[in-house]
mmCIF file of C-alpha atoms and ligand atoms in Angstrom:
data_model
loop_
_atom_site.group_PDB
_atom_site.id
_atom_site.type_symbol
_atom_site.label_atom_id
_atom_site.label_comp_id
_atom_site.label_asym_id
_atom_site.label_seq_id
_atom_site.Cartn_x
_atom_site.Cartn_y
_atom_site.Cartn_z
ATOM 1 C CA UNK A 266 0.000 0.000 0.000
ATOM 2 C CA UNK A 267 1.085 3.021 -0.914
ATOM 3 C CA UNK A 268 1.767 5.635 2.101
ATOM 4 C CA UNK A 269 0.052 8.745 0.856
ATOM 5 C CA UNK A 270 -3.204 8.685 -1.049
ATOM 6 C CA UNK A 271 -1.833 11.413 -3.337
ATOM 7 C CA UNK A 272 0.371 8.788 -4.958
ATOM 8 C CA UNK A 273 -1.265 6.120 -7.376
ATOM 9 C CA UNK A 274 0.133 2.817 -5.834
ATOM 10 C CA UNK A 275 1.543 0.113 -8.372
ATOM 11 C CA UNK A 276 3.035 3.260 -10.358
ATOM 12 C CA UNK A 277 6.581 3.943 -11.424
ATOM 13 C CA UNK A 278 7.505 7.467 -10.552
ATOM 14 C CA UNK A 279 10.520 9.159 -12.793
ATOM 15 C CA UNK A 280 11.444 12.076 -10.655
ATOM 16 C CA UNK A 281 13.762 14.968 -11.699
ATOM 17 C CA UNK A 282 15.823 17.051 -9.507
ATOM 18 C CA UNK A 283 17.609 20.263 -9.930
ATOM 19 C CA UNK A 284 20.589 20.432 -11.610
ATOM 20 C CA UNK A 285 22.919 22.979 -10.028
ATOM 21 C CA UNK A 286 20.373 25.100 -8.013
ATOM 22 C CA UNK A 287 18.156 23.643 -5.370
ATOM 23 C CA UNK A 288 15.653 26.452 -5.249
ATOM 24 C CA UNK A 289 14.948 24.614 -8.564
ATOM 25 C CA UNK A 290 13.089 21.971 -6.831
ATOM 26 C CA UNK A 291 9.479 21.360 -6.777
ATOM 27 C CA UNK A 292 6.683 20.961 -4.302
ATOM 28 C CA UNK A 293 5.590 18.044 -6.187
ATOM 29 C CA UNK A 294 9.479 16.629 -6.572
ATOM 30 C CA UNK A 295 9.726 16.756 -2.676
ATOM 31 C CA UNK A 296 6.283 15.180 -1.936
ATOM 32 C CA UNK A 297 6.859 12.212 -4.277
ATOM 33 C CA UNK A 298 10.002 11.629 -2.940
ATOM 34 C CA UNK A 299 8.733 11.654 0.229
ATOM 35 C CA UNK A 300 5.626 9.670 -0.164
ATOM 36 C CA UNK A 301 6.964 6.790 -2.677
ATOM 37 C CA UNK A 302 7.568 3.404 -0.362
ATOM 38 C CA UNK A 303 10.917 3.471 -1.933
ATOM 39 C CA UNK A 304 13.176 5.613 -3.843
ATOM 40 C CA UNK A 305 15.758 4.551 -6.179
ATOM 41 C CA UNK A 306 18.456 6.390 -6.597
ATOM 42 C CA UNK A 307 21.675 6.542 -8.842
ATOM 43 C CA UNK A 308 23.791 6.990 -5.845
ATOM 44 C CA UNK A 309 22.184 6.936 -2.433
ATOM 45 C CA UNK A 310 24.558 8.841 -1.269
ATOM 46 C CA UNK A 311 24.330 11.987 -3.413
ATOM 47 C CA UNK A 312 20.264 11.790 -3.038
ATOM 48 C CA UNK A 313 20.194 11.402 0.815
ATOM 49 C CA UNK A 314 22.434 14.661 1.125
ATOM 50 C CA UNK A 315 19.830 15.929 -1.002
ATOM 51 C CA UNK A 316 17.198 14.523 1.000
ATOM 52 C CA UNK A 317 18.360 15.677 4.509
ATOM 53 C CA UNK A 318 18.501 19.931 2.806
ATOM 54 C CA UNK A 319 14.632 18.613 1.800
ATOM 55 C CA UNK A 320 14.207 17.424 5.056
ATOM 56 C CA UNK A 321 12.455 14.627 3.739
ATOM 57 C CA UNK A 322 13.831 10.766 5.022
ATOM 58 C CA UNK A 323 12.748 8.628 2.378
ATOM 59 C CA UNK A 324 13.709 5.194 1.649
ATOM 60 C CA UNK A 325 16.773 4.375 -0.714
ATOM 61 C CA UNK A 326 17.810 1.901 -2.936
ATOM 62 C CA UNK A 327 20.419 2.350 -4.918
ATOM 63 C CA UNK A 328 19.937 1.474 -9.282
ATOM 64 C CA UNK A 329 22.898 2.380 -11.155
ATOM 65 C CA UNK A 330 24.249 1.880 -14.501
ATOM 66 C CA UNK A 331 26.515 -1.339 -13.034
ATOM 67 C CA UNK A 332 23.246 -2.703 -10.806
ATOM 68 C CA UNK A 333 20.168 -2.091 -13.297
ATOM 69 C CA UNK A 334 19.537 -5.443 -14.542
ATOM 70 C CA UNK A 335 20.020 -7.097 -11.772
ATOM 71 C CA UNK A 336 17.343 -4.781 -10.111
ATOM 72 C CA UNK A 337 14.575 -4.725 -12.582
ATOM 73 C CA UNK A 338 12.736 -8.141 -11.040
ATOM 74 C CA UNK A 339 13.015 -6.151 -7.214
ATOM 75 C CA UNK A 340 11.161 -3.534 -8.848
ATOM 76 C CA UNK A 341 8.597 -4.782 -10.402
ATOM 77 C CA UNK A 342 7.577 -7.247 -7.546
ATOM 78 C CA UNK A 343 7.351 -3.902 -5.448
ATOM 79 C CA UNK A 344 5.276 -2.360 -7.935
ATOM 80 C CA UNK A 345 3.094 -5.388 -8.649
ATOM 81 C CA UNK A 346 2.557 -5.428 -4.462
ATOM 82 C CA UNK A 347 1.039 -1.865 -5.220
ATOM 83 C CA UNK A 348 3.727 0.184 -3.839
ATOM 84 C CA UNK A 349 4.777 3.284 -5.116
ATOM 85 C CA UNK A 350 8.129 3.338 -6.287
ATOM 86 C CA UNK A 351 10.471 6.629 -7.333
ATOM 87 C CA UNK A 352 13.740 7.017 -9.300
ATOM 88 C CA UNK A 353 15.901 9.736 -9.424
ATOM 89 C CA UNK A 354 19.586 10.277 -10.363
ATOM 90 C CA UNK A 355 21.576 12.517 -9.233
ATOM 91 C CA UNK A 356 21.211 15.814 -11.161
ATOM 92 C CA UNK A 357 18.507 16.455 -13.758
ATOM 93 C CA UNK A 358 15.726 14.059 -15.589
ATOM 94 C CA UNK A 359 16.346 10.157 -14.870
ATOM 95 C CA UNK A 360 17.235 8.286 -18.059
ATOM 96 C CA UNK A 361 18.812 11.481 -20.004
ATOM 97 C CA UNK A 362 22.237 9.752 -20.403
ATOM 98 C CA UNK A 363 21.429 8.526 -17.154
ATOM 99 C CA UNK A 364 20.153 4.871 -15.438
ATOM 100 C CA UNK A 365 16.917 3.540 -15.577
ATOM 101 C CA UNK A 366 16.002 2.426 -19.428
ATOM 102 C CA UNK A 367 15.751 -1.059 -18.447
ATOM 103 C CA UNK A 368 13.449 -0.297 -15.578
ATOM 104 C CA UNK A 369 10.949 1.595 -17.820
ATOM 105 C CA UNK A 370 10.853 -0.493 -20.883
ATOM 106 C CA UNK A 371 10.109 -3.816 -17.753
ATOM 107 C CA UNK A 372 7.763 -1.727 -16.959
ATOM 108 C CA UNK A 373 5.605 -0.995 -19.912
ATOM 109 C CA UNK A 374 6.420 -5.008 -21.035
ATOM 110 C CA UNK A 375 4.564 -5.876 -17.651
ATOM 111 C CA UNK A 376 1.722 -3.022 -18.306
ATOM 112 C CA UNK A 377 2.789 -1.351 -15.030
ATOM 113 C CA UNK A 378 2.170 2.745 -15.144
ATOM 114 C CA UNK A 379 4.983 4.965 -15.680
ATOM 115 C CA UNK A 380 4.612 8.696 -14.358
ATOM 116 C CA UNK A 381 6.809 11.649 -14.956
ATOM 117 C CA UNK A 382 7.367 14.186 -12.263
ATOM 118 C CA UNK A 383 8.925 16.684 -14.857
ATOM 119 C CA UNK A 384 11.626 19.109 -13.599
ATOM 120 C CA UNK A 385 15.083 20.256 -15.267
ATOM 121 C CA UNK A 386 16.811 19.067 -17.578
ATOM 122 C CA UNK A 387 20.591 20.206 -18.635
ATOM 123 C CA UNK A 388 19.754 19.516 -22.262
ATOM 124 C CA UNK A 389 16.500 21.542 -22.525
ATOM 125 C CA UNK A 390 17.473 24.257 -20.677
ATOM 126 C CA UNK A 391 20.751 24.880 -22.801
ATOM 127 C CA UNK A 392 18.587 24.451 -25.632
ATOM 128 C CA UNK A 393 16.033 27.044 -24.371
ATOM 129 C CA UNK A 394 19.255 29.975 -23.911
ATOM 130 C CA UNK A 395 21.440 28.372 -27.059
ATOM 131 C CA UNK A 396 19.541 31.173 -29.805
ATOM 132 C CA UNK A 397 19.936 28.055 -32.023
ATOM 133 C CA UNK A 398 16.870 26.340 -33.827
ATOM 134 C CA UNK A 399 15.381 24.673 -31.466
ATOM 135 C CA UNK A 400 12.077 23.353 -33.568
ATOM 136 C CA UNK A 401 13.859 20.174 -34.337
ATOM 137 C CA UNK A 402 16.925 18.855 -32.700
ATOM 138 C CA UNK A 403 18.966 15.828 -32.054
ATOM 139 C CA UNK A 404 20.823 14.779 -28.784
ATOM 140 C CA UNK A 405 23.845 12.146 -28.854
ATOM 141 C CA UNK A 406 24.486 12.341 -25.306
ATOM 142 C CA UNK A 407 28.341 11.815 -23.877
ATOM 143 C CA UNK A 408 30.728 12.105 -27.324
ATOM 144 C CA UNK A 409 32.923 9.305 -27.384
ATOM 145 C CA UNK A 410 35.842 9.341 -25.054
ATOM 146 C CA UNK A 411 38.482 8.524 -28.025
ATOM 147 C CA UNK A 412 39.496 11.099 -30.344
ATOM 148 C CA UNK A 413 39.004 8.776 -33.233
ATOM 149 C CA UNK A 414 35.598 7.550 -32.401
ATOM 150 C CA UNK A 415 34.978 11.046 -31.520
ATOM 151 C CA UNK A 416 35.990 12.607 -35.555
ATOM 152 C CA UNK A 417 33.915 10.221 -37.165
ATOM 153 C CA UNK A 418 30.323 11.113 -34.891
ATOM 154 C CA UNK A 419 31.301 14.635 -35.259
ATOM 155 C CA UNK A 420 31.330 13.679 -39.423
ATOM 156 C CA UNK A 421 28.321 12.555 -39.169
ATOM 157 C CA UNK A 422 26.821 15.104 -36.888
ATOM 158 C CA UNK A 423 28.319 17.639 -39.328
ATOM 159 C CA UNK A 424 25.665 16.606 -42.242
ATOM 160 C CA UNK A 425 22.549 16.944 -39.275
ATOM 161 C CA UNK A 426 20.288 19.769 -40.796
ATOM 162 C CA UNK A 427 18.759 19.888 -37.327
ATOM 163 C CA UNK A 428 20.736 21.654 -34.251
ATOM 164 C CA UNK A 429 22.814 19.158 -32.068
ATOM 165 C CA UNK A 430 23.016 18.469 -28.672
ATOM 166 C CA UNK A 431 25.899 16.837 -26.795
ATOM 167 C CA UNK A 432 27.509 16.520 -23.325
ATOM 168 C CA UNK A 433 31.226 16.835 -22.833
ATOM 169 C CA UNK A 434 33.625 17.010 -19.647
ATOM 170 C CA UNK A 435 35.582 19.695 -19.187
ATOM 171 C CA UNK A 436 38.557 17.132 -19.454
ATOM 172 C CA UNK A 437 38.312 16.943 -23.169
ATOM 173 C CA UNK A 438 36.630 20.474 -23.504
ATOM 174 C CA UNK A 439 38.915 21.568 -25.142
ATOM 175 C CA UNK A 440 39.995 18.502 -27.214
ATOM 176 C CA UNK A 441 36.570 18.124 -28.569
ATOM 177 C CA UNK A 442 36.186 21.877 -29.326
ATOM 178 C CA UNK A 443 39.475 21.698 -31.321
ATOM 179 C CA UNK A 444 38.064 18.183 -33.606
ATOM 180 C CA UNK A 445 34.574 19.887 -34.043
ATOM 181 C CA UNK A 446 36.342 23.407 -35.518
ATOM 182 C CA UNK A 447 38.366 20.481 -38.002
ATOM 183 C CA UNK A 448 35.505 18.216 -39.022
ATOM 184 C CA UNK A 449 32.743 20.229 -38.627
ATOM 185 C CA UNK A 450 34.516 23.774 -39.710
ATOM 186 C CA UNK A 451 35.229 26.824 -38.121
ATOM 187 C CA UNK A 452 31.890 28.763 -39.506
ATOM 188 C CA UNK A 453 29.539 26.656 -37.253
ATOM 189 C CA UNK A 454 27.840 28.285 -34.789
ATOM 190 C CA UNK A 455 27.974 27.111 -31.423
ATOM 191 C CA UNK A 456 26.511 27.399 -27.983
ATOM 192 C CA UNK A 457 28.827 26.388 -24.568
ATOM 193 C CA UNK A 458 26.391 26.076 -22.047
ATOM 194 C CA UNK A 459 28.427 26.095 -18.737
ATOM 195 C CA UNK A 460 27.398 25.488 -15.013
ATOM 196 C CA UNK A 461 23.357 25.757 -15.822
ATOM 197 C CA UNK A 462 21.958 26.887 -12.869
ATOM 198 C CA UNK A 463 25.095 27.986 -10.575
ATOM 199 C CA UNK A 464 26.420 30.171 -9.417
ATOM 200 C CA UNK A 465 29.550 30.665 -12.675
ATOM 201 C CA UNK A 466 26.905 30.097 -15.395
ATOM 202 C CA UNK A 467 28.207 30.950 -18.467
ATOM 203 C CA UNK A 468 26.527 31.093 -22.100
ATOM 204 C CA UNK A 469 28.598 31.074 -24.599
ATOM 205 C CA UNK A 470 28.029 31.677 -28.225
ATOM 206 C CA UNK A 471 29.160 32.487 -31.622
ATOM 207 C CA UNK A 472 31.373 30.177 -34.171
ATOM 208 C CA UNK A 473 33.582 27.510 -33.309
ATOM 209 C CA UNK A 474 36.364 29.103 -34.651
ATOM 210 C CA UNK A 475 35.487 32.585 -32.515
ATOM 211 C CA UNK A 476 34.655 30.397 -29.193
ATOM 212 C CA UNK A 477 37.894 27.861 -29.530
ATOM 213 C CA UNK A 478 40.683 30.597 -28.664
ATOM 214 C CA UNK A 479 38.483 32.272 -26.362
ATOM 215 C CA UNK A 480 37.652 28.738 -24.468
ATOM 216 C CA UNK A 481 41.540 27.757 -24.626
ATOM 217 C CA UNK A 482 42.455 31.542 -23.254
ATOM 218 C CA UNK A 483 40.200 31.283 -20.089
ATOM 219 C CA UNK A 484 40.643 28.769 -17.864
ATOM 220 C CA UNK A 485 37.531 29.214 -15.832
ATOM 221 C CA UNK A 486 35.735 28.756 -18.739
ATOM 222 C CA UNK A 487 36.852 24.859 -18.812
ATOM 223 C CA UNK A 488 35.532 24.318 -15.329
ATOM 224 C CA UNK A 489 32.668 22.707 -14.556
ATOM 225 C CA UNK A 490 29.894 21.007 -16.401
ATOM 226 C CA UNK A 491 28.905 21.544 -19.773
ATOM 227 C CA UNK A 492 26.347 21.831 -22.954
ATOM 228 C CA UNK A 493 27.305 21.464 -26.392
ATOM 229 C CA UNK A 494 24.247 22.777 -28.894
ATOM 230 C CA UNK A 495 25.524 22.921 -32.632
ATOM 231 C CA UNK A 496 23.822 24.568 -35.319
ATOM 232 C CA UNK A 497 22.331 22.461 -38.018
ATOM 233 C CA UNK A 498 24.170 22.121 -41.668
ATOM 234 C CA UNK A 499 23.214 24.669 -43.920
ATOM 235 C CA UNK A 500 19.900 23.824 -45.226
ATOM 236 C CA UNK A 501 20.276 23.428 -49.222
ATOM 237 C CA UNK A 502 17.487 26.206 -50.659
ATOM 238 C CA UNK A 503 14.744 24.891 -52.477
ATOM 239 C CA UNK A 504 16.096 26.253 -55.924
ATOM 240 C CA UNK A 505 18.555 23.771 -55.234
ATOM 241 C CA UNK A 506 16.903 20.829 -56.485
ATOM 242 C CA UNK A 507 17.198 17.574 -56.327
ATOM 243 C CA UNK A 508 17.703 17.403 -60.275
ATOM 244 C CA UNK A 509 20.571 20.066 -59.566
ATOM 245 C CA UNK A 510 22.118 17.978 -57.080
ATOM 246 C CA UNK A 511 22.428 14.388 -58.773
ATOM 247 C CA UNK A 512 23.810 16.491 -61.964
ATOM 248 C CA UNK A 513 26.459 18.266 -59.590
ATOM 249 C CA UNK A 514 27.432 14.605 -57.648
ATOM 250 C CA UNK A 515 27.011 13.280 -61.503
ATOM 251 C CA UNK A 516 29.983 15.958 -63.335
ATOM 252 C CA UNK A 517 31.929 15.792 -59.865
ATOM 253 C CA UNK A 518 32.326 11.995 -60.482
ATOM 254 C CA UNK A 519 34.772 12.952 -63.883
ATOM 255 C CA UNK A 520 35.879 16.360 -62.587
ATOM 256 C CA UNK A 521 37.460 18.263 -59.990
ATOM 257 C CA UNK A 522 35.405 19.095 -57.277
ATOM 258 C CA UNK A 523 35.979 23.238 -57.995
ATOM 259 C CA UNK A 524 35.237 22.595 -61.714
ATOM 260 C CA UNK A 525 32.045 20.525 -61.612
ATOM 261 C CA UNK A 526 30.885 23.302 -58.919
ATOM 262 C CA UNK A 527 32.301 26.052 -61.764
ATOM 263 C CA UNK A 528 29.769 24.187 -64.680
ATOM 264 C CA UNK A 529 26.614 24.008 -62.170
ATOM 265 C CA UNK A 530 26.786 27.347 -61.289
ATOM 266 C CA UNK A 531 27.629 28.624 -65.116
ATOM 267 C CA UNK A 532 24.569 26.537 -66.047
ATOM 268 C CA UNK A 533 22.359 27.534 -62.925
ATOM 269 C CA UNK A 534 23.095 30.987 -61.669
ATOM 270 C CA UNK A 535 23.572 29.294 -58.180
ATOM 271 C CA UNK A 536 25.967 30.380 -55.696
ATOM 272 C CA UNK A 537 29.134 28.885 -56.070
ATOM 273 C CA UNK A 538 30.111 28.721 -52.096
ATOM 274 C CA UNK A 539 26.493 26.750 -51.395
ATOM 275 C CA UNK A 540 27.222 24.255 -54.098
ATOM 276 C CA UNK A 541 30.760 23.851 -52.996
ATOM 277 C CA UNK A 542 29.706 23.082 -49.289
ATOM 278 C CA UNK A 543 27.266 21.024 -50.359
ATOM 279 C CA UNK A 544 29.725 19.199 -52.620
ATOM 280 C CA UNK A 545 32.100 18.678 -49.686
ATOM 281 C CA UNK A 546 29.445 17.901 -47.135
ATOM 282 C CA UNK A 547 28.338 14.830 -49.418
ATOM 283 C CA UNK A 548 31.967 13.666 -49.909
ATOM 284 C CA UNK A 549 32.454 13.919 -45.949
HETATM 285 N N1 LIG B 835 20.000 13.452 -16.718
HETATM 286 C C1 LIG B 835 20.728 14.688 -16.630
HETATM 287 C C2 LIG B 835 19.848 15.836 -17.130
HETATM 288 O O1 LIG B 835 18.691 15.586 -17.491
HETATM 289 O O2 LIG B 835 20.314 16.973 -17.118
HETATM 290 C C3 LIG B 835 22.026 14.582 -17.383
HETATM 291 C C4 LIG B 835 22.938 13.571 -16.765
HETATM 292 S S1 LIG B 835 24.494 13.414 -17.515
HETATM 293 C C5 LIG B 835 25.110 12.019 -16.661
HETATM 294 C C6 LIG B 835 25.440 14.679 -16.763
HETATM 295 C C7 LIG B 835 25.945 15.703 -17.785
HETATM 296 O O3 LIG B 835 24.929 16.658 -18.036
HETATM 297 C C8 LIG B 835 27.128 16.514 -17.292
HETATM 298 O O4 LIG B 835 28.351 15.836 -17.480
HETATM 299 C C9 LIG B 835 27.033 17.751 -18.156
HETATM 300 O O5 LIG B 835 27.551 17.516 -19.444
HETATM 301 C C10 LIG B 835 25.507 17.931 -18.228
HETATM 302 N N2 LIG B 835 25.075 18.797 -17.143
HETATM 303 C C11 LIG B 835 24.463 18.425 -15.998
HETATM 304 N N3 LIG B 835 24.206 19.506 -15.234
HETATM 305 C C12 LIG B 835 24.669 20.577 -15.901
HETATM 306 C C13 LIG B 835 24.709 21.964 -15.638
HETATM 307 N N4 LIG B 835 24.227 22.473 -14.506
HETATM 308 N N5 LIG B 835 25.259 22.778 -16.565
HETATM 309 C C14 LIG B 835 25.755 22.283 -17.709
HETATM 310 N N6 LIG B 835 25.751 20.967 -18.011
HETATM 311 C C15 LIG B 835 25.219 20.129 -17.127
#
């Protein structure tokens, strides 16, 4: 039975918590986390420090990414005794590049309800300051660790019409800022969200190329935790058809890339620089 009539018993709670500032937090965070039978947290640690400023004294069980499996049965007995169960992780929305996938998706497989209690997020609120597009976007959570692995998602990302979001640490800040100005080019702009939240916020944006020397000049600025939102690739205009570019791809097959751009335009009145990107961004 669940201890608070307020709750639904037999339902999954996914709780958020603040992510920097704890004036973020809720009335409704704070009572579910209170009221749930049990709360799972990413590190029990971390959430009863956060608990005891609440002064709430809930019960914790820790569900990390290394425990997660093995505690999806636990769960779901709990929830199938009609308890109401909570999981948070330690900053932010639960399951954002965070644990608790396997949880959910047990979850819906067993036709148990799943209930958000909505609150920050570090992605959505850098995309809400980036001055990016925001009406369509794509997040690839932590880039790789490895430089190589690292180039060729940043290739790909490069080609994303939409904006980008990613999550770096500020031990290969600066590293990462450096391989997006070479694969994805100096011209992109680029919003380094810093410290969301806290007290040293800082927004950053413009290019890459204006934002790397500033980044590499200030060491502050490669403190603390970090948003990466990248603008989308140039979107190819609707005179440039689709006709236009299989015939470009088509001439650059027996010529020189700067040539077969040189006979489009001649042919098309296009600009030269848009075909040429476009070129490159295809070959990429
Ligand atoms: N689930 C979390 C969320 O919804 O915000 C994200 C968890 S992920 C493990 C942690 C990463 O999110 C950090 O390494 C950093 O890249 C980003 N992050 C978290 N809090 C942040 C903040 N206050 N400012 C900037 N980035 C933050």
């Amino acid at each position: 039975m669940t201890k608070n009539a307020a709750l639904k018993p037999g339902v999954l709670y996914i709780i958020a918590t603040p992510i920097g500032n704890l004036a973020d937090l809720s009335g409704r965070m704070r009572d579910t986390m209170q009221q749930v039978d049990v709360l799972y947290a990413e590190d029990t640690r971390h959430t009863g420090k956060l608990c005891r400023e609440m002064g709430i004294n809930p019960h914790l069980r820790s569900l990390h990414d290394h425990n997660e499996a093995g505690r999806v049965q636990e769960v779901l007995d709990r929830l199938r005794s009609d308890e109401a169960v909570g999981l948070v992780s330690d900053a932010g929305t639960p399951l954002i590049s965070d644990p608790g996938y396997r949880i959910v998706a047990a979850c819906h497989k067993a036709s148990i309800a799943v209930s958000p209690v909505p609150g920050p997020s570090a992605v959505i609120a850098a995309l809400s300051v980036c001055g990016l597009p925001t009406d369509r976007f794509s997040f690839f959570g932590f880039l790789p660790a490895r430089s190589l692995a690292r180039r060729e998602l940043l290739t790909e990302i490069a080609g994303v019409a939409s904006t980008s979001v990613f999550f770096e640490s500020k031990h290969r800040l600066l590293e990462c800022l450096n391989d997006i100005c070479e694969v994805v080019g100096e011209d992109r702009r680029i919003c380094i969200a810093r410290e969301l939240s806290k007290t040293f916020e800082t927004i950053l944006h413009g290019t890459v190329g204006e934002l790397l020397p500033q980044v590499r000049e200030n060491h502050h600025w490669q403190k603390g935790e970090f948003v990466l939102v990248l603008d989308g690739a140039q979107q190819v205009k609707s005179e440039f058809s689709a006709q236009i570019q299989s015939l470009l791809l088509a001439i650059a097959k027996e010529a020189a890339p700067k040539k077969a751009v040189s006979i489009v335009a001649a042919h098309t009145g296009l600009d030269k620089k848009l075909l040429y990107d476009w070129l490159v961004a295809q070959k990429r």
